Coordinates of C-alpha atoms and ligand atoms in Angstrom, one line a residue:
Chain A
M578 CA 81.1 92.9 66.2
I579 CA 84.1 91.1 67.7
V580 CA 87.3 93.4 67.8
A581 CA 90.7 91.9 67.8
E582 CA 94.5 93.1 67.5
R583 CA 97.1 91.4 65.5
K584 CA 99.5 89.6 67.8
P585 CA 103.0 90.9 67.9
F586 CA 105.1 89.5 64.9
D587 CA 107.7 87.9 67.2
E588 CA 105.1 85.9 69.0
I589 CA 103.5 84.5 65.8
S590 CA 107.1 83.9 64.5
D591 CA 107.8 81.9 67.7
L592 CA 104.7 79.8 67.5
L593 CA 105.7 79.0 63.9
A594 CA 109.3 78.1 64.6
G595 CA 109.9 74.6 63.0
Y596 CA 107.2 74.7 60.5
D597 CA 108.2 75.3 56.8
K598 CA 104.8 75.4 55.1
V599 CA 102.3 77.8 56.6
L600 CA 98.7 78.4 55.7
T601 CA 97.4 81.7 56.8
V602 CA 93.5 82.1 56.9
G603 CA 92.0 85.4 57.2
C604 CA 88.4 85.9 58.0
K605 CA 86.1 88.1 56.1
T606 CA 83.7 89.2 59.0
C607 CA 84.4 91.0 62.2
V608 CA 88.2 90.8 62.3
A609 CA 88.4 92.2 58.5
V610 CA 86.2 95.1 59.5
C611 CA 88.5 96.0 62.5
L612 CA 91.5 95.7 60.3
A613 CA 93.1 92.8 62.2
G614 CA 92.6 89.7 60.5
G615 CA 91.1 90.2 57.0
E616 CA 92.6 89.5 53.6
K617 CA 95.0 92.2 53.6
E618 CA 96.4 91.5 57.2
A619 CA 96.8 87.8 56.2
A620 CA 98.9 88.7 53.2
L621 CA 100.9 91.2 55.3
L622 CA 101.7 88.6 57.9
N623 CA 102.8 86.2 55.1
K624 CA 105.2 88.8 53.8
E625 CA 106.6 89.6 57.1
L626 CA 107.1 86.0 57.8
M627 CA 108.9 85.1 54.6
L628 CA 111.3 88.0 54.9
A629 CA 112.1 87.3 58.5
R630 CA 112.8 83.6 57.8
K631 CA 114.8 84.4 54.6
V632 CA 117.0 86.7 56.8
A633 CA 117.3 83.9 59.3
G634 CA 118.2 81.5 56.6
K635 CA 115.3 79.4 57.3
P636 CA 112.9 80.0 54.3
V637 CA 109.2 79.3 54.8
E638 CA 106.6 78.7 52.2
T639 CA 103.4 80.5 52.9
C640 CA 99.9 80.8 51.3
A641 CA 96.9 83.0 52.2
A642 CA 93.4 82.0 52.2
L643 CA 90.3 83.9 53.1
V644 CA 87.1 82.3 54.6
E645 CA 83.7 84.1 54.8
R646 CA 83.3 83.2 58.5
Q647 CA 85.5 80.9 60.3
C648 CA 83.0 80.4 63.0
D649 CA 80.9 78.5 60.5
M650 CA 81.8 74.9 59.5
E651 CA 80.3 75.2 56.2
F652 CA 82.7 77.8 55.1
L653 CA 85.6 76.2 56.7
A654 CA 85.0 73.2 54.6
E655 CA 86.3 75.2 51.6
L656 CA 89.8 74.7 53.0
D657 CA 89.5 70.8 53.3
D658 CA 91.3 70.2 50.0
I659 CA 94.5 72.4 50.6
V660 CA 95.0 71.9 54.4
D661 CA 97.1 68.8 53.9
Q662 CA 99.7 70.6 52.0
Y663 CA 100.7 72.6 55.1
D664 CA 102.5 72.0 58.4
A665 CA 100.7 74.6 60.3
I666 CA 97.8 76.9 60.1
V667 CA 97.7 80.5 61.3
S668 CA 94.0 81.5 61.9
M669 CA 93.5 85.3 61.7
A670 CA 89.9 85.0 63.2
C671 CA 88.7 85.6 66.6
G672 CA 89.1 82.9 69.3
A673 CA 86.1 81.2 68.4
G674 CA 87.2 80.9 64.6
V675 CA 90.5 79.6 65.8
Q676 CA 88.9 76.9 67.8
F677 CA 86.5 75.8 65.1
M678 CA 89.4 75.5 62.7
A679 CA 91.4 73.5 65.2
E680 CA 88.4 71.3 65.7
R681 CA 87.9 70.7 62.0
Y682 CA 91.6 69.8 61.5
P683 CA 92.4 68.0 64.7
T684 CA 95.8 66.7 63.4
K685 CA 97.2 69.9 62.3
P686 CA 98.6 72.7 64.7
V687 CA 96.2 75.8 64.4
L688 CA 97.8 78.8 65.8
P689 CA 96.2 82.3 66.5
G690 CA 97.2 85.4 64.6
V691 CA 95.3 87.8 66.6
N692 CA 94.3 88.6 70.3
T693 CA 90.5 88.6 70.5
T694 CA 89.7 91.7 72.6
F695 CA 86.1 92.5 72.9
I696 CA 82.6 92.9 71.6
G697 CA 82.4 96.4 70.4
V698 CA 81.6 99.1 67.9
N699 CA 83.2 101.0 65.1
R700 CA 83.6 104.5 66.4
D701 CA 85.4 105.6 63.3
V702 CA 87.8 103.8 60.9
G703 CA 90.5 102.1 63.0
W704 CA 88.8 103.1 66.2
Y705 CA 86.8 100.6 68.1
E706 CA 85.3 100.7 71.6
E707 CA 84.2 97.8 73.9
K708 CA 80.5 97.7 74.7
C709 CA 79.4 94.4 75.9
R710 CA 80.8 91.4 78.0
S711 CA 78.0 89.1 77.0
C712 CA 76.9 88.5 80.5
G713 CA 73.8 86.6 79.3
N714 CA 71.3 88.6 81.2
C715 CA 71.0 92.0 79.5
L716 CA 70.2 95.0 81.7
L717 CA 70.3 97.5 78.9
G718 CA 66.5 97.9 79.1
V719 CA 66.6 99.6 82.5
T720 CA 70.0 101.3 82.2
G721 CA 69.1 103.7 79.4
G722 CA 70.9 101.7 76.8
I723 CA 74.5 102.0 78.5
C724 CA 76.0 98.6 79.8
P725 CA 77.0 99.0 83.4
I726 CA 78.8 95.7 83.4
T727 CA 81.1 96.8 80.6
M728 CA 81.2 100.6 80.8
C729 CA 81.5 100.9 84.6
A730 CA 84.9 100.0 85.7
K731 CA 83.6 98.1 88.7
S732 CA 80.5 96.6 86.9
L733 CA 78.3 98.2 89.5
M734 CA 74.6 97.6 89.2
N735 CA 73.7 100.3 91.6
G736 CA 76.0 103.1 90.7
P737 CA 77.6 105.4 90.7
C738 CA 80.3 104.8 93.2
G739 CA 81.9 107.4 95.3
G740 CA 84.8 107.8 93.0
T741 CA 83.0 109.6 90.0
N742 CA 85.1 112.6 89.2
Q743 CA 82.6 115.1 87.8
T744 CA 81.5 113.2 84.8
S745 CA 84.5 110.9 84.5
C746 CA 85.3 107.6 86.0
E747 CA 87.7 107.3 88.9
I748 CA 90.1 105.3 86.8
N749 CA 90.9 108.0 84.4
K750 CA 89.5 111.5 83.2
D751 CA 89.2 110.3 79.6
Q752 CA 86.9 107.5 80.5
P753 CA 83.2 108.7 81.0
C754 CA 81.5 107.4 84.2
A755 CA 79.0 105.0 83.0
W756 CA 76.6 105.7 85.8
Y757 CA 76.7 109.4 85.4
A758 CA 75.8 108.8 81.7
I759 CA 73.1 106.4 82.8
Y760 CA 71.7 108.9 85.1
Q761 CA 71.6 111.7 82.6
R762 CA 70.0 109.5 79.7
L763 CA 67.4 108.3 82.0
A764 CA 66.8 111.8 83.4
G765 CA 66.4 113.0 80.0
Q766 CA 63.8 110.4 79.2
D767 CA 62.1 111.0 82.5
R768 CA 62.7 107.2 83.3
L769 CA 64.8 107.7 86.6
D770 CA 62.4 105.4 88.4
N771 CA 64.1 102.6 86.5
I772 CA 67.1 102.8 88.8
L773 CA 65.4 103.9 92.1
K774 CA 64.9 100.3 93.2
M775 CA 68.0 98.1 93.8
T776 CA 68.9 95.9 91.1
E777 CA 69.3 92.5 92.6
I778 CA 72.4 90.4 92.8
M779 CA 73.3 89.2 89.4
D780 CA 72.7 85.7 88.3
W781 CA 76.0 85.3 86.3
R782 CA 75.5 82.9 83.4
N783 CA 78.9 83.3 81.8
N784 CA 80.9 80.9 84.0
V785 CA 80.5 77.9 82.0
P786 CA 80.6 77.4 78.1
R787 CA 77.2 78.3 76.9
T788 CA 75.1 76.7 74.1
I789 CA 72.0 78.1 72.5
V790 CA 69.4 76.3 70.4
Q791 CA 66.9 78.6 69.1
P792 CA 63.3 77.7 69.4
G793 CA 62.3 75.3 66.5
Y794 CA 65.8 73.9 66.1
E795 CA 65.8 71.3 69.0
Q796 CA 65.1 68.4 66.7
R797 CA 67.7 69.4 64.2
K798 CA 70.2 69.5 67.0
A799 CA 69.1 66.1 68.4
A800 CA 69.6 64.7 64.8
F801 CA 73.0 66.2 64.5
S802 CA 74.1 64.9 68.0
D803 CA 72.8 61.3 67.1
K804 CA 75.0 61.1 63.9
Chain B
M441 CA 62.5 99.8 122.5
A442 CA 62.9 97.2 119.8
E443 CA 65.4 94.5 120.3
F444 CA 69.0 95.1 119.4
K445 CA 70.0 93.9 115.9
S446 CA 73.4 93.0 117.0
N447 CA 75.9 92.9 119.7
S448 CA 77.6 96.0 118.3
K449 CA 78.8 98.6 120.8
L450 CA 78.1 101.3 118.0
E451 CA 74.5 100.2 117.8
R452 CA 74.0 100.6 121.5
I453 CA 75.7 103.9 121.6
L454 CA 73.6 105.1 118.8
R455 CA 70.4 103.7 120.2
A456 CA 71.1 105.5 123.5
G457 CA 71.2 108.8 121.7
H458 CA 74.9 109.5 122.1
F459 CA 76.8 111.4 119.5
A460 CA 79.0 108.8 118.1
F461 CA 82.8 109.2 117.5
T462 CA 84.6 106.7 115.2
G463 CA 88.1 106.3 113.9
E464 CA 90.0 104.4 111.4
L465 CA 93.2 102.1 111.5
G466 CA 94.9 100.9 108.3
P467 CA 96.5 97.4 108.7
P468 CA 100.2 97.1 107.9
R469 CA 101.7 95.9 104.5
G470 CA 103.2 92.9 106.4
S471 CA 102.3 90.7 109.3
S472 CA 103.5 92.6 112.2
V473 CA 100.9 92.2 115.1
E474 CA 102.9 94.7 117.1
H475 CA 102.2 97.4 114.4
V476 CA 98.5 96.9 114.6
R477 CA 98.9 97.1 118.5
E478 CA 100.8 100.3 118.3
K479 CA 98.3 102.0 116.1
A480 CA 95.4 100.8 118.2
K481 CA 96.9 102.4 121.5
P482 CA 95.9 106.1 120.8
L483 CA 92.4 105.1 119.7
K484 CA 91.5 103.1 122.6
G485 CA 89.0 105.0 124.9
N486 CA 88.8 107.9 122.4
V487 CA 86.6 106.4 119.8
D488 CA 83.5 104.1 119.8
L489 CA 84.5 102.1 116.7
V490 CA 87.4 101.6 114.6
N491 CA 87.2 100.9 110.8
I492 CA 89.8 98.4 109.8
T493 CA 90.5 99.0 106.2
D494 CA 90.4 96.3 103.5
N495 CA 93.3 96.3 101.1
Q496 CA 93.0 100.1 101.0
T497 CA 93.7 101.9 97.7
A498 CA 94.1 98.5 96.2
M499 CA 97.4 97.7 97.9
V500 CA 97.8 94.4 99.6
R501 CA 97.6 94.6 103.4
M502 CA 97.0 92.4 106.4
S503 CA 93.5 91.0 106.0
S504 CA 90.8 93.2 107.6
W505 CA 89.4 90.5 109.7
A506 CA 92.8 89.6 111.1
A507 CA 93.6 93.0 112.0
S508 CA 90.2 93.5 113.4
I509 CA 90.7 90.6 115.8
I510 CA 94.0 92.1 116.9
A511 CA 92.3 95.5 117.5
K512 CA 89.5 93.7 119.5
E513 CA 92.3 92.1 121.6
E514 CA 93.4 95.7 122.4
G515 CA 90.1 96.7 123.6
L516 CA 88.7 98.4 120.4
E517 CA 85.5 97.7 118.7
P518 CA 86.3 96.9 115.1
N519 CA 84.3 97.9 112.0
Y520 CA 85.3 95.1 109.6
Q521 CA 85.6 96.8 106.1
M522 CA 84.9 94.5 103.2
V523 CA 85.3 95.6 99.5
C524 CA 83.6 94.1 96.5
R525 CA 86.7 94.2 94.5
D526 CA 88.4 91.3 96.0
R527 CA 85.8 88.6 96.8
N528 CA 82.9 86.9 95.3
R529 CA 79.8 86.1 97.2
L530 CA 81.1 82.7 98.5
A531 CA 84.2 84.2 99.9
M532 CA 82.3 87.3 101.4
Q533 CA 79.7 85.1 103.2
G534 CA 82.4 82.7 104.6
D535 CA 84.5 85.6 105.8
I536 CA 81.4 87.2 107.4
L537 CA 80.7 84.0 109.3
G538 CA 84.3 83.7 110.3
A539 CA 84.5 87.2 111.5
Y540 CA 81.4 87.0 113.4
A541 CA 82.5 83.8 115.1
M542 CA 85.6 85.7 116.2
G543 CA 83.6 88.3 117.9
I544 CA 83.3 91.1 115.1
N545 CA 80.1 92.7 115.2
N546 CA 80.3 95.6 112.6
I547 CA 80.8 95.4 109.0
L548 CA 81.3 98.2 106.3
C549 CA 80.2 97.4 102.9
L550 CA 82.3 99.1 100.0
S551 CA 82.8 98.8 96.4
G552 CA 86.6 99.4 96.8
D553 CA 89.1 101.4 94.9
H554 CA 89.8 100.2 91.4
M555 CA 92.7 97.8 91.0
Q556 CA 94.5 100.4 88.8
F557 CA 95.2 102.7 91.7
G558 CA 97.4 100.1 93.7
D559 CA 100.5 98.0 93.0
H560 CA 98.6 95.0 91.4
P561 CA 97.0 96.8 88.4
G562 CA 96.8 93.6 86.5
A563 CA 94.6 91.9 89.2
K564 CA 91.1 90.6 88.1
G565 CA 88.5 92.7 89.8
V566 CA 85.9 90.4 91.2
F567 CA 82.8 92.7 91.6
D568 CA 80.4 89.8 91.8
V569 CA 78.2 91.9 93.9
D570 CA 78.2 95.7 94.5
S571 CA 78.2 97.5 97.7
T572 CA 74.4 97.9 97.8
Q573 CA 73.9 94.3 97.0
L574 CA 76.4 93.4 99.7
I575 CA 74.5 95.4 102.4
H576 CA 71.4 93.3 101.4
M577 CA 73.1 90.2 101.5
V578 CA 74.5 90.8 105.0
K579 CA 71.1 92.0 106.1
K580 CA 69.5 88.7 104.7
M581 CA 72.1 86.6 106.5
R582 CA 71.3 88.5 109.8
D583 CA 67.5 88.8 109.6
E584 CA 66.5 86.0 107.6
G585 CA 69.1 83.6 108.5
T586 CA 69.7 82.6 104.9
F587 CA 72.6 82.7 102.6
Q588 CA 72.3 84.6 99.3
G589 CA 71.8 81.3 97.6
G590 CA 68.8 80.6 99.8
A591 CA 69.9 77.9 102.2
E592 CA 69.5 78.3 105.9
I593 CA 72.3 79.4 108.1
E594 CA 73.1 77.8 111.4
E595 CA 73.6 80.7 113.8
P596 CA 73.2 83.7 111.6
P597 CA 75.8 86.4 111.9
K598 CA 74.2 89.4 113.7
M599 CA 76.3 92.1 112.2
F600 CA 75.5 95.9 112.4
I601 CA 75.7 96.9 109.0
G602 CA 77.4 99.9 107.6
G603 CA 77.8 101.6 104.3
A604 CA 79.5 104.7 102.7
A605 CA 78.0 107.6 101.1
N606 CA 79.7 110.4 99.0
P607 CA 77.3 113.4 99.1
F608 CA 79.6 115.4 96.8
A609 CA 80.2 113.4 93.5
E610 CA 78.2 114.2 90.4
P611 CA 75.4 113.8 89.7
F612 CA 74.6 115.6 93.1
E613 CA 70.7 115.3 92.7
W614 CA 71.2 111.5 92.6
R615 CA 73.3 111.1 95.7
V616 CA 70.5 111.1 98.1
H617 CA 68.7 108.5 96.0
R618 CA 71.7 106.3 96.2
L619 CA 71.5 106.7 100.0
A620 CA 68.0 105.7 100.0
K621 CA 68.8 102.6 98.0
K622 CA 71.4 101.5 100.6
V623 CA 68.7 102.2 103.4
A624 CA 66.2 100.0 101.4
A625 CA 68.9 97.4 101.1
G626 CA 69.2 97.4 104.9
V627 CA 72.0 99.6 106.0
D628 CA 72.1 100.5 109.7
F629 CA 74.7 103.3 109.6
I630 CA 76.5 105.3 107.1
Q631 CA 79.9 106.8 107.2
T632 CA 80.4 109.6 104.7
Q633 CA 83.3 110.6 102.6
C634 CA 85.6 113.3 104.0
I635 CA 83.6 116.4 104.1
F636 CA 85.3 119.7 103.2
N637 CA 82.4 121.4 101.4
M638 CA 80.2 122.2 104.2
E639 CA 77.6 124.0 102.1
K640 CA 77.0 121.0 99.9
F641 CA 76.9 118.8 102.7
R642 CA 74.2 120.7 104.5
K643 CA 72.1 120.4 101.4
W644 CA 72.5 116.8 101.0
V645 CA 71.6 116.3 104.7
A646 CA 68.6 118.5 104.4
Q647 CA 67.5 116.2 101.3
A648 CA 68.0 113.1 103.5
N649 CA 66.0 114.6 106.3
D650 CA 63.1 115.6 103.9
M651 CA 62.9 112.1 102.5
G652 CA 62.8 110.7 106.0
L653 CA 66.0 108.7 105.6
T654 CA 67.6 110.1 108.6
E655 CA 64.9 108.4 110.7
K656 CA 66.0 105.0 109.3
V657 CA 69.7 105.2 109.2
Y658 CA 72.4 106.8 111.4
I659 CA 74.7 109.1 109.5
L660 CA 78.1 109.6 110.7
A661 CA 79.8 112.7 109.2
G662 CA 83.3 112.1 107.7
V663 CA 86.0 114.3 109.1
T664 CA 89.6 114.5 108.1
P665 CA 92.0 117.0 109.5
M666 CA 94.4 118.4 106.8
K667 CA 98.0 118.1 107.8
S668 CA 99.5 120.5 105.3
V669 CA 98.6 122.6 102.3
G670 CA 100.3 119.9 100.1
M671 CA 97.7 117.4 101.5
A672 CA 94.8 119.6 100.9
K673 CA 95.9 120.1 97.2
Y674 CA 96.6 116.5 96.7
M675 CA 93.1 115.5 97.9
K676 CA 91.5 118.1 95.8
N677 CA 93.2 117.2 92.6
R678 CA 94.2 113.6 92.9
V679 CA 91.7 111.7 95.2
P680 CA 88.6 110.6 93.1
G681 CA 85.4 111.9 94.5
M682 CA 87.0 114.5 96.9
D683 CA 85.5 118.0 97.1
V684 CA 87.9 120.4 98.7
P685 CA 86.8 124.0 98.2
D686 CA 89.5 126.6 97.7
E687 CA 88.6 128.4 100.8
I688 CA 90.0 125.5 102.8
I689 CA 93.2 125.7 100.9
K690 CA 93.3 129.5 101.4
R691 CA 92.8 129.1 105.1
L692 CA 95.6 126.6 105.5
Q693 CA 97.9 128.8 103.3
G694 CA 96.9 131.8 105.7
A695 CA 98.1 129.9 108.8
E696 CA 101.5 131.1 110.4
K697 CA 104.5 129.0 109.5
G698 CA 104.6 125.9 111.4
K699 CA 100.9 126.2 112.3
V700 CA 99.2 124.6 109.3
A701 CA 98.4 121.3 111.0
E702 CA 97.0 123.1 113.9
E703 CA 94.7 125.1 111.6
G704 CA 93.7 121.8 110.0
I705 CA 92.8 120.4 113.4
K706 CA 90.9 123.8 114.2
I707 CA 88.9 123.5 111.1
A708 CA 88.0 119.8 111.9
C709 CA 86.8 120.7 115.4
E710 CA 84.8 123.5 114.1
Q711 CA 83.2 121.1 111.7
I712 CA 82.6 118.7 114.5
E713 CA 80.8 121.3 116.5
E714 CA 78.6 122.0 113.7
F715 CA 77.7 118.2 113.2
K716 CA 76.8 117.9 116.8
E717 CA 74.1 120.4 116.3
M718 CA 73.1 119.2 112.8
K719 CA 69.7 117.5 112.4
G720 CA 70.1 114.1 110.9
I721 CA 73.6 113.6 112.0
A722 CA 74.3 111.0 114.6
G723 CA 78.1 111.3 114.9
V724 CA 81.4 111.8 113.4
H725 CA 83.7 109.5 111.7
L726 CA 87.3 110.7 112.1
M727 CA 89.8 109.6 109.2
A728 CA 93.2 110.9 110.7
I729 CA 95.1 109.4 107.8
E730 CA 98.4 108.1 109.1
W731 CA 97.9 110.4 112.2
E732 CA 96.5 107.9 114.6
H733 CA 98.5 109.3 117.5
K734 CA 96.9 112.7 117.1
V735 CA 93.3 111.2 117.6
P736 CA 93.3 111.7 121.5
E737 CA 94.1 115.5 121.0
I738 CA 91.6 115.9 118.5
A739 CA 88.9 114.0 120.5
E740 CA 89.7 116.2 123.5
R741 CA 89.6 119.4 121.5
A742 CA 86.4 118.5 119.9
K743 CA 85.0 117.9 123.3
V744 CA 83.7 114.3 122.5
L745 CA 85.4 112.9 125.6
P746 CA 84.9 110.9 127.6
R747 CA 83.2 108.3 125.4
P748 CA 80.1 106.8 126.7
V749 CA 80.2 103.4 128.4
V750 CA 77.4 101.3 127.3
Ligands
SF4_1132 S1 74.1 93.9 80.2 FE1 76.1 94.7 79.1 S2 77.4 92.8 79.2 FE2 75.3 92.0 79.6 S3 74.5 91.5 77.6 FE3 73.8 93.6 78.1 S4 75.5 94.9 77.0 FE4 76.2 92.9 77.1
SF4_1133 S1 83.3 106.2 88.6 FE1 81.4 105.6 87.4 S2 82.2 104.2 85.9 FE2 83.8 104.4 87.3 S3 83.8 102.7 88.7 FE3 82.6 104.5 89.6 S4 80.4 104.3 88.9 FE4 81.8 102.9 87.6

């Protein structure tokens, strides 16, 4: 899932200076799971906002809404009827959701309520770890299911580097060395031959905005673009 | 004898079967040409090649290629270090062409210390290619005369290609395979991490010999004389990838007051004597960290002078 962190209150408050009617929209998917931008967090932000503005003598009217997935136009459409009543929208979704919302309501200021941080896993409640940088050319099949691009601090493809500290990464003792782990996992599966040969220079595919059309959906896309 | 791969003095020395002796020079954190010239003086005539570090420990310094040119003007043979941290493949290849155009014939391909260690921890690490891939890229430029992207190079840069090896870091069993990968990628010479744990090093070299690697690559053993007990402890505990056995620390602690550095040099000379005889070792790389002025004395005492003229 996508993991995000709530932005500091002061930053959001600054972004909202001058707007008196604010719609805060949570997202029910990733950001809700990671406790950054779901229903509860949207309501909490509104409370903080109203209190701060009241104290400052500039009261604000807020409303909280919740959308199944802000990265889906179909669900965003549910907001069409109420958006006009507000001066600004705070989207608590990931950066993709914020942008899709801004695209749907191009005349409204749409502001981010969270910092989108990484694609990761839920290690335990409230504890998330980064696992993938969406490089577009997944190497997990040869690296024992451990991502060298994300989990190695130097994104080495032919590691480990000379800084490996016992089993830790040179950057700090608490960070396991990805290549040590890759070696151990492959050794345990008798698959070390996977990494005996040099991994060739990467063909980075994440330098331009990417679009994917799954097989069978090309015509649908073409029809959509013609509209 | 096959043709030389480059115009490197180090290549000629190694090919002639001499025991190589190389050194290191860290460029200044400023633009002082004089600083580089001063540091170059004690190295001249005492080493065959001088590594010019590249933003060492992730701190900004005078660029390695510029300091390499100054070192060359001073009569040294520079080994242009290049780390993968700071450049993408476009910048790397451009800099290699430029360096070669200015008469630099050796390159050392490294990953580089992580940005977090230096004074610009917020820098974006590039790591477009890794050190093994960089070796391969330089070899392709030299031997196939093509850029990484495939286009032909007008006057390919004929670099003598170096790499690093850390024989000590875990997993130890894998270290020799990583060396093998670099050899397959096209490395000509290897300079190892500073060696203090001789027992482990002997094992690693024996593995490299068994795998036939030492017939394909020249290995220069890394030697760093300890200046003080504090330095030894710091290297043991703070420097990633360093293996300093307690015996070394004990030996330094046992030295008479005021004689610790002397003991450090003695240990280094003993190591060098052993390396001269060690099968699979083609020379020594002396990393006298901020101790350049001691190099003549160490070279003298290690009995590696005079350096061969080739
Ligand atoms: S290699 Fe790593 S960054 Fe690339 S897709 Fe796979 S997990 Fe993600
Ligand atoms: S210590 Fe391991 S994880 Fe850290 S940079 Fe080196 S190879 Fe990568």
